Short mmCIF file of C-alpha atoms and ligand atoms in Angstrom, two decimals:
data_model
loop_
_atom_site.label_atom_id
_atom_site.label_comp_id
_atom_site.label_asym_id
_atom_site.label_seq_id
_atom_site.Cartn_x
_atom_site.Cartn_y
_atom_site.Cartn_z
CA MET A 163 5.42 -3.87 22.73
CA LEU A 164 7.94 -1.25 21.65
CA GLN A 165 10.93 -2.29 23.74
CA GLY A 166 14.05 -0.50 22.54
CA LYS A 167 12.34 1.30 19.66
CA LYS A 168 13.35 4.89 19.13
CA ILE A 169 10.36 7.08 18.38
CA LEU A 170 10.68 10.68 17.31
CA LEU A 171 7.37 12.39 17.98
CA GLY A 172 6.60 15.61 16.12
CA ILE A 173 3.81 17.76 17.54
CA THR A 174 2.23 20.61 15.58
CA GLY A 175 -0.24 23.36 16.43
CA SER A 176 -3.61 21.73 16.87
CA ILE A 177 -5.89 21.39 19.87
CA ALA A 178 -5.35 17.62 19.58
CA ALA A 179 -1.82 18.28 20.89
CA TYR A 180 -3.25 17.76 24.37
CA LYS A 181 -3.56 14.06 23.45
CA SER A 182 0.13 13.95 22.52
CA ALA A 183 1.13 14.12 26.19
CA PHE A 184 -0.76 10.89 26.75
CA LEU A 185 0.76 9.47 23.57
CA VAL A 186 4.26 10.16 24.93
CA ARG A 187 3.33 8.43 28.19
CA LEU A 188 1.97 5.36 26.37
CA LEU A 189 5.03 5.13 24.13
CA VAL A 190 7.34 5.28 27.14
CA THR A 191 5.37 2.68 29.11
CA SER A 192 5.43 0.43 25.98
CA GLY A 193 9.23 0.44 26.19
CA ALA A 194 10.06 3.05 23.54
CA GLU A 195 12.67 5.73 23.85
CA VAL A 196 10.94 8.98 22.94
CA ARG A 197 12.25 12.32 21.76
CA VAL A 198 9.82 15.10 21.03
CA ILE A 199 10.03 17.95 18.51
CA VAL A 200 7.41 20.67 18.73
CA THR A 201 6.61 23.51 16.36
CA ALA A 202 6.24 27.01 17.78
CA ALA A 203 2.44 26.75 17.45
CA ALA A 204 2.36 23.42 19.32
CA LYS A 205 3.75 25.12 22.43
CA ASP A 206 0.51 27.12 22.68
CA PHE A 207 -1.38 23.87 23.17
CA VAL A 208 0.91 21.69 25.28
CA THR A 209 3.84 22.78 27.42
CA PRO A 210 7.42 21.62 26.85
CA VAL A 211 7.71 20.93 30.60
CA THR A 212 4.89 18.35 30.41
CA LEU A 213 6.42 16.68 27.37
CA SER A 214 10.00 16.64 28.66
CA THR A 215 8.86 15.24 32.02
CA LEU A 216 6.87 12.46 30.35
CA SER A 217 9.50 11.60 27.72
CA GLY A 218 12.50 11.95 30.04
CA ASN A 219 14.25 13.99 27.34
CA PRO A 220 14.56 17.70 26.64
CA ILE A 221 12.09 18.99 24.07
CA ILE A 222 13.45 20.13 20.73
CA SER A 223 11.91 23.11 19.07
CA ASP A 224 14.53 25.49 17.73
CA PHE A 225 17.45 25.04 15.37
CA TYR A 226 19.74 26.27 18.16
CA GLU A 227 20.15 24.83 21.64
CA ASP A 228 21.86 28.04 22.64
CA LYS A 229 22.29 30.75 20.05
CA GLU A 230 24.77 32.67 22.23
CA LEU A 231 27.03 29.65 22.53
CA GLY A 232 26.41 28.69 18.91
CA THR A 233 25.22 25.17 19.80
CA TRP A 234 22.61 23.79 17.47
CA GLU A 235 20.26 20.84 17.20
CA ASN A 236 21.39 18.42 14.53
CA HIS A 237 18.30 17.49 12.54
CA VAL A 238 20.25 14.98 10.44
CA ASP A 239 21.38 13.07 13.56
CA LEU A 240 17.84 13.13 14.92
CA GLY A 241 16.41 11.78 11.69
CA LEU A 242 18.98 8.99 11.66
CA TRP A 243 18.47 8.19 15.34
CA ALA A 244 14.76 7.37 14.97
CA ASP A 245 13.28 3.96 14.12
CA MET A 246 10.08 5.80 13.33
CA MET A 247 8.98 9.42 13.17
CA VAL A 248 5.38 10.00 14.23
CA ILE A 249 3.74 13.36 13.60
CA ALA A 250 0.72 13.61 15.89
CA PRO A 251 -1.16 15.79 15.57
CA ALA A 252 -0.26 16.83 12.04
CA SER A 253 -1.95 20.14 11.16
CA ALA A 254 -3.06 21.06 7.64
CA ASN A 255 -0.23 23.61 7.54
CA THR A 256 2.49 21.09 8.40
CA ILE A 257 1.00 18.52 6.01
CA ALA A 258 1.14 21.09 3.18
CA LYS A 259 4.72 22.02 4.03
CA MET A 260 5.77 18.36 4.19
CA THR A 261 4.25 17.83 0.75
CA GLY A 262 6.06 20.84 -0.66
CA GLY A 263 9.41 20.08 0.95
CA VAL A 264 9.40 23.28 3.03
CA ALA A 265 12.07 23.29 5.75
CA ASP A 266 11.36 26.35 7.88
CA ASN A 267 11.32 24.73 11.30
CA MET A 268 13.04 21.95 13.20
CA LEU A 269 10.23 19.44 12.71
CA LEU A 270 10.20 19.88 8.94
CA THR A 271 13.99 19.79 8.47
CA THR A 272 14.10 16.62 10.56
CA TYR A 273 11.28 15.12 8.46
CA LEU A 274 13.25 15.80 5.29
CA SER A 275 16.37 14.21 6.79
CA ALA A 276 14.65 11.15 8.28
CA ARG A 277 15.32 7.81 6.63
CA CYS A 278 12.95 5.92 8.93
CA PRO A 279 9.25 5.26 8.28
CA VAL A 280 7.05 8.27 9.01
CA MET A 281 3.55 8.03 10.44
CA ILE A 282 1.26 11.04 10.04
CA CYS A 283 -1.81 11.48 12.26
CA PRO A 284 -3.81 14.44 10.91
CA ALA A 285 -6.08 16.49 13.14
CA MET A 286 -8.16 19.43 12.01
CA ASP A 287 -11.68 20.71 11.63
CA LEU A 288 -13.95 18.71 9.34
CA ASP A 289 -14.12 21.24 6.49
CA MET A 290 -10.35 21.67 6.49
CA TYR A 291 -9.95 17.90 6.36
CA LYS A 292 -12.43 17.67 3.50
CA HIS A 293 -10.65 20.40 1.54
CA GLU A 294 -9.28 19.13 -1.75
CA SER A 295 -5.79 20.47 -1.05
CA VAL A 296 -5.50 18.56 2.24
CA GLY A 297 -6.79 15.38 0.58
CA SER A 298 -4.36 15.60 -2.31
CA ASN A 299 -1.43 16.45 -0.01
CA LEU A 300 -2.15 13.42 2.17
CA LYS A 301 -2.48 11.22 -0.89
CA GLU A 302 0.84 12.47 -2.20
CA LEU A 303 2.51 11.84 1.16
CA GLN A 304 1.04 8.34 1.23
CA ASN A 305 2.26 7.67 -2.32
CA ARG A 306 5.72 8.62 -1.15
CA GLY A 307 5.54 5.87 1.48
CA ASN A 308 4.39 7.79 4.56
CA ILE A 309 1.86 5.99 6.76
CA ILE A 310 -1.34 7.98 7.22
CA ILE A 311 -3.51 7.32 10.26
CA GLU A 312 -6.85 8.76 9.27
CA PRO A 313 -8.61 11.02 11.75
CA THR A 314 -11.80 9.71 13.29
CA HIS A 315 -15.36 10.98 13.22
CA GLY A 316 -16.87 12.78 16.20
CA GLU A 317 -17.28 16.09 17.96
CA LEU A 318 -14.53 18.56 17.10
CA ALA A 319 -13.10 21.50 19.02
CA SER A 320 -15.27 23.83 16.91
CA GLY A 321 -18.38 22.09 18.18
CA LEU A 322 -19.05 20.71 14.71
CA VAL A 323 -19.39 16.98 14.24
CA GLY A 324 -17.42 15.22 11.48
CA GLN A 325 -14.14 13.59 10.51
CA GLY A 326 -11.06 15.37 11.84
CA ARG A 327 -10.34 14.08 15.36
CA MET A 328 -6.83 12.77 15.77
CA GLU A 329 -6.89 9.01 16.27
CA GLU A 330 -6.75 8.00 19.96
CA PRO A 331 -3.23 7.55 21.40
CA GLU A 332 -3.90 3.86 22.26
CA ILE A 333 -4.73 3.15 18.61
CA ILE A 334 -1.69 5.09 17.35
CA VAL A 335 0.58 3.07 19.67
CA SER A 336 -0.98 -0.19 18.49
CA GLN A 337 -0.49 0.88 14.83
CA ILE A 338 3.17 1.60 15.57
CA ALA A 339 3.51 -1.79 17.29
CA ASP A 340 1.78 -3.51 14.32
CA TYR A 341 4.19 -1.83 11.95
CA PHE A 342 7.22 -3.16 13.80
CA ALA A 343 5.63 -6.59 14.37
CA LYS A 344 4.95 -7.14 10.70
CA GLU A 345 8.30 -5.78 9.64
CA PHE A 346 10.13 -8.57 7.84
CA ASP A 347 7.59 -11.30 8.70
CA PHE A 348 8.06 -12.59 5.11
CA ASN A 349 11.84 -12.69 5.35
CA GLY A 350 13.27 -15.41 3.15
CA LYS A 351 9.99 -16.11 1.33
CA LYS A 352 9.97 -15.93 -2.43
CA ILE A 353 6.79 -14.53 -3.94
CA LEU A 354 5.86 -14.41 -7.59
CA ILE A 355 3.21 -11.88 -8.62
CA THR A 356 1.56 -11.04 -11.93
CA ALA A 357 -0.03 -7.68 -12.66
CA GLY A 358 -1.59 -5.60 -15.41
CA PRO A 359 -3.19 -6.49 -18.71
CA THR A 360 -1.78 -8.39 -21.64
CA TYR A 361 -1.85 -7.09 -25.21
CA GLU A 362 -2.50 -9.54 -28.02
CA LYS A 363 -1.29 -8.32 -31.35
CA ILE A 364 -3.67 -8.05 -34.31
CA ASP A 365 -1.26 -6.32 -36.67
CA PRO A 366 1.77 -4.01 -36.21
CA VAL A 367 -0.41 -1.18 -34.86
CA ARG A 368 -3.36 -2.84 -33.13
CA PHE A 369 -3.93 -5.19 -30.26
CA ILE A 370 -6.64 -6.72 -28.05
CA GLY A 371 -6.21 -5.48 -24.48
CA ASN A 372 -8.18 -4.62 -21.36
CA HIS A 373 -8.54 -1.86 -18.78
CA SER A 374 -6.34 -3.37 -16.06
CA SER A 375 -4.00 -0.71 -14.60
CA GLY A 376 -1.79 -3.13 -12.66
CA LYS A 377 -2.29 -1.12 -9.44
CA MET A 378 -3.50 -4.08 -7.37
CA GLY A 379 -0.63 -6.39 -8.34
CA PHE A 380 1.93 -3.63 -7.83
CA ALA A 381 0.51 -2.85 -4.37
CA ILE A 382 0.79 -6.54 -3.41
CA ALA A 383 4.37 -6.63 -4.67
CA GLU A 384 5.30 -3.52 -2.63
CA GLU A 385 3.63 -4.86 0.53
CA ALA A 386 5.32 -8.28 0.27
CA ALA A 387 8.72 -6.70 -0.42
CA GLU A 388 8.32 -4.26 2.46
CA ARG A 389 7.74 -7.23 4.72
CA GLY A 390 10.96 -8.90 3.67
CA ALA A 391 9.85 -11.20 0.82
CA ARG A 392 11.96 -11.61 -2.29
CA VAL A 393 9.48 -10.56 -4.93
CA THR A 394 9.42 -11.16 -8.66
CA LEU A 395 6.77 -9.14 -10.44
CA VAL A 396 5.78 -10.15 -13.95
CA SER A 397 3.94 -7.19 -15.37
CA GLY A 398 1.97 -6.58 -18.53
CA PRO A 399 2.08 -3.12 -20.17
CA VAL A 400 1.34 -0.56 -17.42
CA SER A 401 2.47 2.96 -16.64
CA LEU A 402 3.50 2.26 -13.05
CA SER A 403 6.84 2.31 -11.31
CA LEU A 404 7.99 0.50 -8.18
CA LYS A 405 9.12 2.19 -4.99
CA ASN A 406 10.93 -0.81 -3.54
CA ASP A 407 14.04 -1.47 -5.59
CA SER A 408 14.47 -4.99 -4.15
CA ILE A 409 11.63 -6.18 -6.42
CA THR A 410 12.68 -8.00 -9.59
CA ARG A 411 10.45 -6.72 -12.38
CA ILE A 412 9.95 -8.64 -15.61
CA ASP A 413 8.01 -6.70 -18.23
CA VAL A 414 6.01 -8.67 -20.76
CA VAL A 415 3.41 -7.79 -23.36
CA SER A 416 1.41 -10.85 -24.40
CA ALA A 417 -0.21 -13.74 -22.54
CA ARG A 418 2.36 -16.06 -24.11
CA GLU A 419 5.27 -13.95 -22.77
CA MET A 420 3.65 -13.80 -19.34
CA TYR A 421 3.13 -17.57 -19.38
CA GLU A 422 6.79 -18.19 -20.18
CA ALA A 423 8.11 -15.73 -17.59
CA VAL A 424 5.85 -17.13 -14.85
CA LEU A 425 6.64 -20.76 -15.65
CA ASN A 426 10.36 -19.95 -15.49
CA GLU A 427 10.02 -18.55 -11.97
CA PHE A 428 7.38 -20.79 -10.43
CA ASP A 429 9.44 -23.77 -9.21
CA ALA A 430 11.68 -21.56 -7.07
CA CYS A 431 8.89 -19.67 -5.33
CA ASP A 432 6.90 -20.24 -2.13
CA VAL A 433 3.84 -18.28 -3.22
CA ALA A 434 2.36 -17.21 -6.54
CA ILE A 435 -0.29 -14.50 -6.62
CA LEU A 436 -1.73 -14.01 -10.08
CA ALA A 437 -3.44 -10.64 -10.21
CA ALA A 438 -2.95 -9.99 -13.93
CA ALA A 439 -5.92 -9.65 -16.27
CA VAL A 440 -4.64 -12.06 -18.88
CA ALA A 441 -6.33 -12.15 -22.27
CA ASP A 442 -8.30 -15.37 -22.70
CA TYR A 443 -8.05 -15.19 -26.50
CA ARG A 444 -5.54 -13.94 -29.04
CA PRO A 445 -5.74 -13.55 -32.83
CA LYS A 446 -4.85 -16.85 -34.45
CA GLU A 447 -2.83 -15.04 -37.07
CA VAL A 448 -1.03 -11.74 -36.64
CA ALA A 449 -0.95 -9.67 -39.82
CA ASP A 450 2.59 -8.65 -40.89
CA SER A 451 1.43 -5.32 -42.19
CA LYS A 452 -1.34 -2.94 -41.14
CA ILE A 453 -4.80 -4.29 -41.96
CA LYS A 454 -6.39 -1.79 -44.34
CA LYS A 455 -9.97 -0.62 -44.03
CA LYS A 456 -12.44 -2.21 -46.44
CA ASP A 457 -16.13 -1.77 -47.03
CA SER A 458 -16.97 -5.28 -45.87
CA SER A 459 -16.90 -6.40 -42.23
CA LEU A 460 -13.75 -7.79 -40.68
CA ASN A 461 -13.66 -11.07 -38.78
CA LEU A 462 -10.87 -11.91 -36.41
CA ASN A 463 -10.22 -15.55 -35.80
CA LEU A 464 -9.28 -15.96 -32.12
CA GLU A 465 -7.66 -18.86 -30.33
CA PRO A 466 -7.49 -19.43 -26.56
CA THR A 467 -4.36 -18.41 -24.67
CA ASP A 468 -2.80 -20.70 -22.07
CA ASP A 469 -4.40 -20.33 -18.65
CA ILE A 470 -1.33 -19.50 -16.57
CA LEU A 471 -3.07 -19.94 -13.23
CA ALA A 472 -4.60 -23.30 -14.16
CA THR A 473 -1.18 -24.49 -15.38
CA LEU A 474 0.38 -23.55 -12.03
CA GLY A 475 -2.50 -25.30 -10.24
CA LYS A 476 -1.56 -28.54 -12.00
CA LYS A 477 2.15 -28.05 -11.45
CA LYS A 478 2.22 -26.90 -7.83
CA THR A 479 3.88 -28.93 -5.10
CA THR A 480 4.41 -26.96 -1.89
CA GLN A 481 3.59 -23.52 -3.28
CA VAL A 482 0.65 -21.48 -2.04
CA LEU A 483 -1.33 -20.45 -5.10
CA VAL A 484 -3.59 -17.41 -5.12
CA GLY A 485 -5.83 -16.26 -7.96
CA PHE A 486 -8.12 -13.33 -8.62
CA ALA A 487 -11.63 -13.34 -10.00
CA LEU A 488 -13.29 -10.24 -11.37
CA GLU A 489 -16.96 -11.00 -11.78
CA THR A 490 -20.09 -9.15 -12.77
CA ASN A 491 -22.74 -11.66 -11.69
CA ASN A 492 -23.05 -14.89 -9.64
CA GLU A 493 -19.82 -13.66 -8.15
CA ARG A 494 -19.21 -16.15 -5.32
CA GLU A 495 -20.36 -19.14 -7.35
CA ASN A 496 -18.07 -18.25 -10.28
CA ALA A 497 -15.12 -17.51 -8.01
CA LYS A 498 -15.58 -20.81 -6.15
CA LYS A 499 -15.54 -22.69 -9.46
CA LYS A 500 -12.22 -21.02 -10.35
CA LEU A 501 -10.83 -21.81 -6.90
CA VAL A 502 -11.55 -25.51 -7.33
CA ASN A 503 -10.90 -25.89 -11.08
CA LYS A 504 -7.57 -24.07 -10.94
CA ASN A 505 -6.52 -25.83 -7.68
CA LEU A 506 -5.94 -22.62 -5.70
CA ASP A 507 -5.39 -22.13 -1.98
CA PHE A 508 -7.55 -19.06 -2.01
CA ILE A 509 -9.12 -16.67 -4.46
CA VAL A 510 -9.59 -12.91 -4.21
CA LEU A 511 -12.94 -11.94 -5.59
CA ASN A 512 -13.87 -8.46 -6.71
CA SER A 513 -17.20 -7.64 -8.20
CA LEU A 514 -17.77 -4.95 -10.78
CA GLN A 515 -21.14 -4.45 -9.04
CA ASP A 516 -19.30 -2.86 -6.11
CA LYS A 517 -18.68 0.87 -6.40
CA GLY A 518 -14.99 1.68 -6.15
CA ALA A 519 -13.83 -1.83 -7.05
CA GLY A 520 -12.16 -3.05 -10.23
CA PHE A 521 -10.02 -1.48 -12.91
CA ALA A 522 -8.04 1.76 -12.85
CA VAL A 523 -9.38 3.02 -9.49
CA ASP A 524 -7.25 3.43 -6.37
CA THR A 525 -9.64 1.45 -4.19
CA ASN A 526 -10.90 -2.10 -4.13
CA LYS A 527 -13.48 -4.17 -2.30
CA ILE A 528 -12.61 -7.83 -2.01
CA THR A 529 -13.91 -11.10 -0.63
CA ILE A 530 -11.43 -13.90 0.01
CA LEU A 531 -12.76 -17.43 -0.50
CA ASP A 532 -10.80 -20.46 0.60
CA ARG A 533 -10.96 -24.23 0.08
CA GLY A 534 -12.78 -24.72 3.38
CA ASN A 535 -15.77 -22.80 2.01
CA ASN A 536 -14.90 -19.81 4.17
CA GLY A 537 -15.53 -16.33 2.85
CA VAL A 538 -14.09 -13.18 4.40
CA GLU A 539 -15.59 -9.93 3.14
CA PHE A 540 -13.49 -6.79 3.44
CA GLU A 541 -14.60 -3.17 3.30
CA LEU A 542 -13.87 -0.80 0.42
CA LYS A 543 -10.34 0.50 0.98
CA SER A 544 -7.23 1.69 -0.81
CA LYS A 545 -5.43 -0.91 -2.94
CA GLU A 546 -2.44 -0.57 -0.57
CA LYS A 547 -4.61 -1.59 2.39
CA VAL A 548 -6.20 -4.39 0.36
CA ALA A 549 -2.67 -5.62 -0.38
CA THR A 550 -1.97 -5.69 3.37
CA ASP A 551 -5.16 -7.74 3.94
CA ILE A 552 -4.15 -10.24 1.25
CA ILE A 553 -0.60 -10.62 2.58
CA ASP A 554 -1.92 -10.92 6.16
CA TYR A 555 -4.36 -13.62 5.00
CA LEU A 556 -1.52 -15.48 3.31
CA LYS A 557 0.77 -15.48 6.34
CA PRO A 558 -0.67 -18.43 8.34
CA LEU A 559 -0.70 -20.59 5.18
CA LEU A 560 3.07 -20.33 4.99
CA GLY A 561 3.56 -21.91 8.41
N1 LIG B 805 -5.55 -16.14 -15.50
C1 LIG B 805 -4.35 -16.63 -15.98
N2 LIG B 805 -4.19 -16.92 -17.29
C2 LIG B 805 -5.21 -16.72 -18.16
C3 LIG B 805 -6.45 -16.22 -17.70
C4 LIG B 805 -6.58 -15.94 -16.36
O1 LIG B 805 -3.41 -16.80 -15.18
N3 LIG B 805 -5.02 -16.99 -19.44
C5 LIG B 805 -5.71 -15.88 -14.06
C6 LIG B 805 -5.86 -14.43 -13.68
O2 LIG B 805 -4.62 -13.82 -13.42
C7 LIG B 805 -6.71 -14.52 -12.42
C8 LIG B 805 -7.55 -15.76 -12.64
O3 LIG B 805 -6.88 -16.52 -13.64
O4 LIG B 805 -5.93 -14.77 -11.27
C9 LIG B 805 -8.96 -15.51 -13.07
O5 LIG B 805 -9.02 -14.94 -14.30
P1 LIG B 805 -10.39 -14.81 -15.09
O6 LIG B 805 -10.10 -14.21 -16.42
O7 LIG B 805 -11.40 -14.16 -14.20
O8 LIG B 805 -10.78 -16.30 -15.20
P2 LIG B 805 -11.11 -17.19 -16.39
O9 LIG B 805 -10.78 -18.56 -15.96
O10 LIG B 805 -10.43 -16.67 -17.61
O11 LIG B 805 -12.67 -17.07 -16.48
P3 LIG B 805 -13.66 -16.04 -17.21
O12 LIG B 805 -12.82 -15.05 -17.97
O13 LIG B 805 -14.46 -16.90 -18.06
O14 LIG B 805 -14.43 -15.41 -16.10
#
């Protein structure tokens, strides 16, 4: 599964470190080359002799191999050597230091030098894990692109029962294998994505808009690009930035601008995923100067905008076309109608009835409906993980 992969395993001071010995063994039997860095506290829980025997490599713990001789461990070389750095278990202390950029031991300096993906497997007591500071540190690390493997629920070393157990080594190894397996599985594919709201001008200072944050579309763009796709993201006005600089970003404001940008790109793409919340109507006339307040009521005359998705549905040849439906009632029925009427390959439905789904939140709960009347319901999860589900669902359709 991991033949030839170079894994740098960091172990910190947590009782779960006893599982790390088994993790090393599994990584080695999966074909990986393993080097282990331990913090001083980790050595109280698992011995370097065990880890060096299992990994077949000396354990790294200090900055110096031999202080007398002046030989030192090169953390930069180690960071560059690894295909992936896995920190398991990651204690609350190490997580906080990683977030703050502290570099007071070999594990942390190597983390700061590493250019490879980093997987973090927290382990701690339930109340520590629930603490706001731990949660916000993990979120920050995830936002920076680290992969977080959430701890599981169960009996903890303290005797308490709750979330905090480091994920089992078998699962961690399969997550590492999944990461490498999906790496670049969209190589050469061109994917067009829309995101965010559109603003329809009323006068020079006012517009009709909506609450879309663009987070879902941006997460899909990042996921597709990470997996090797050439991504063009057409975005309405949002306050988001992209991590992956291979993504071509086209910023637009109105539905008309989005329509033109999307139509320009569509012929050359293999997939179009339209996640934007496009205005269905715009003011028929835009006032040249600010509309002044009067005592009487004000009526705006609205005209329909072009339906970008429906236009692509009519135009498509070999492209896979994916739409979104945000519904408040008769969700499946309404989404199915859109799927058929707009000639889509599948539609991603989110309901405003579901807690944690919809605009401006970091989570989403989706159901994917396809042309064969199949519906796959997913759990509530982060928009990043939802993006992975959507891209995974798309994969077999591309042949
Ligand atoms: N969409 C689009 N262009 C529009 C309106 C919508 O491309 N002018 C796309 C959205 O990006 C989304 C899908 O169509 O992928 C569904 O949008 P939605 O507004 O829910 O659908 P409508 O057909 O506008 O139906 P309604 O607003 O009546 O629910």
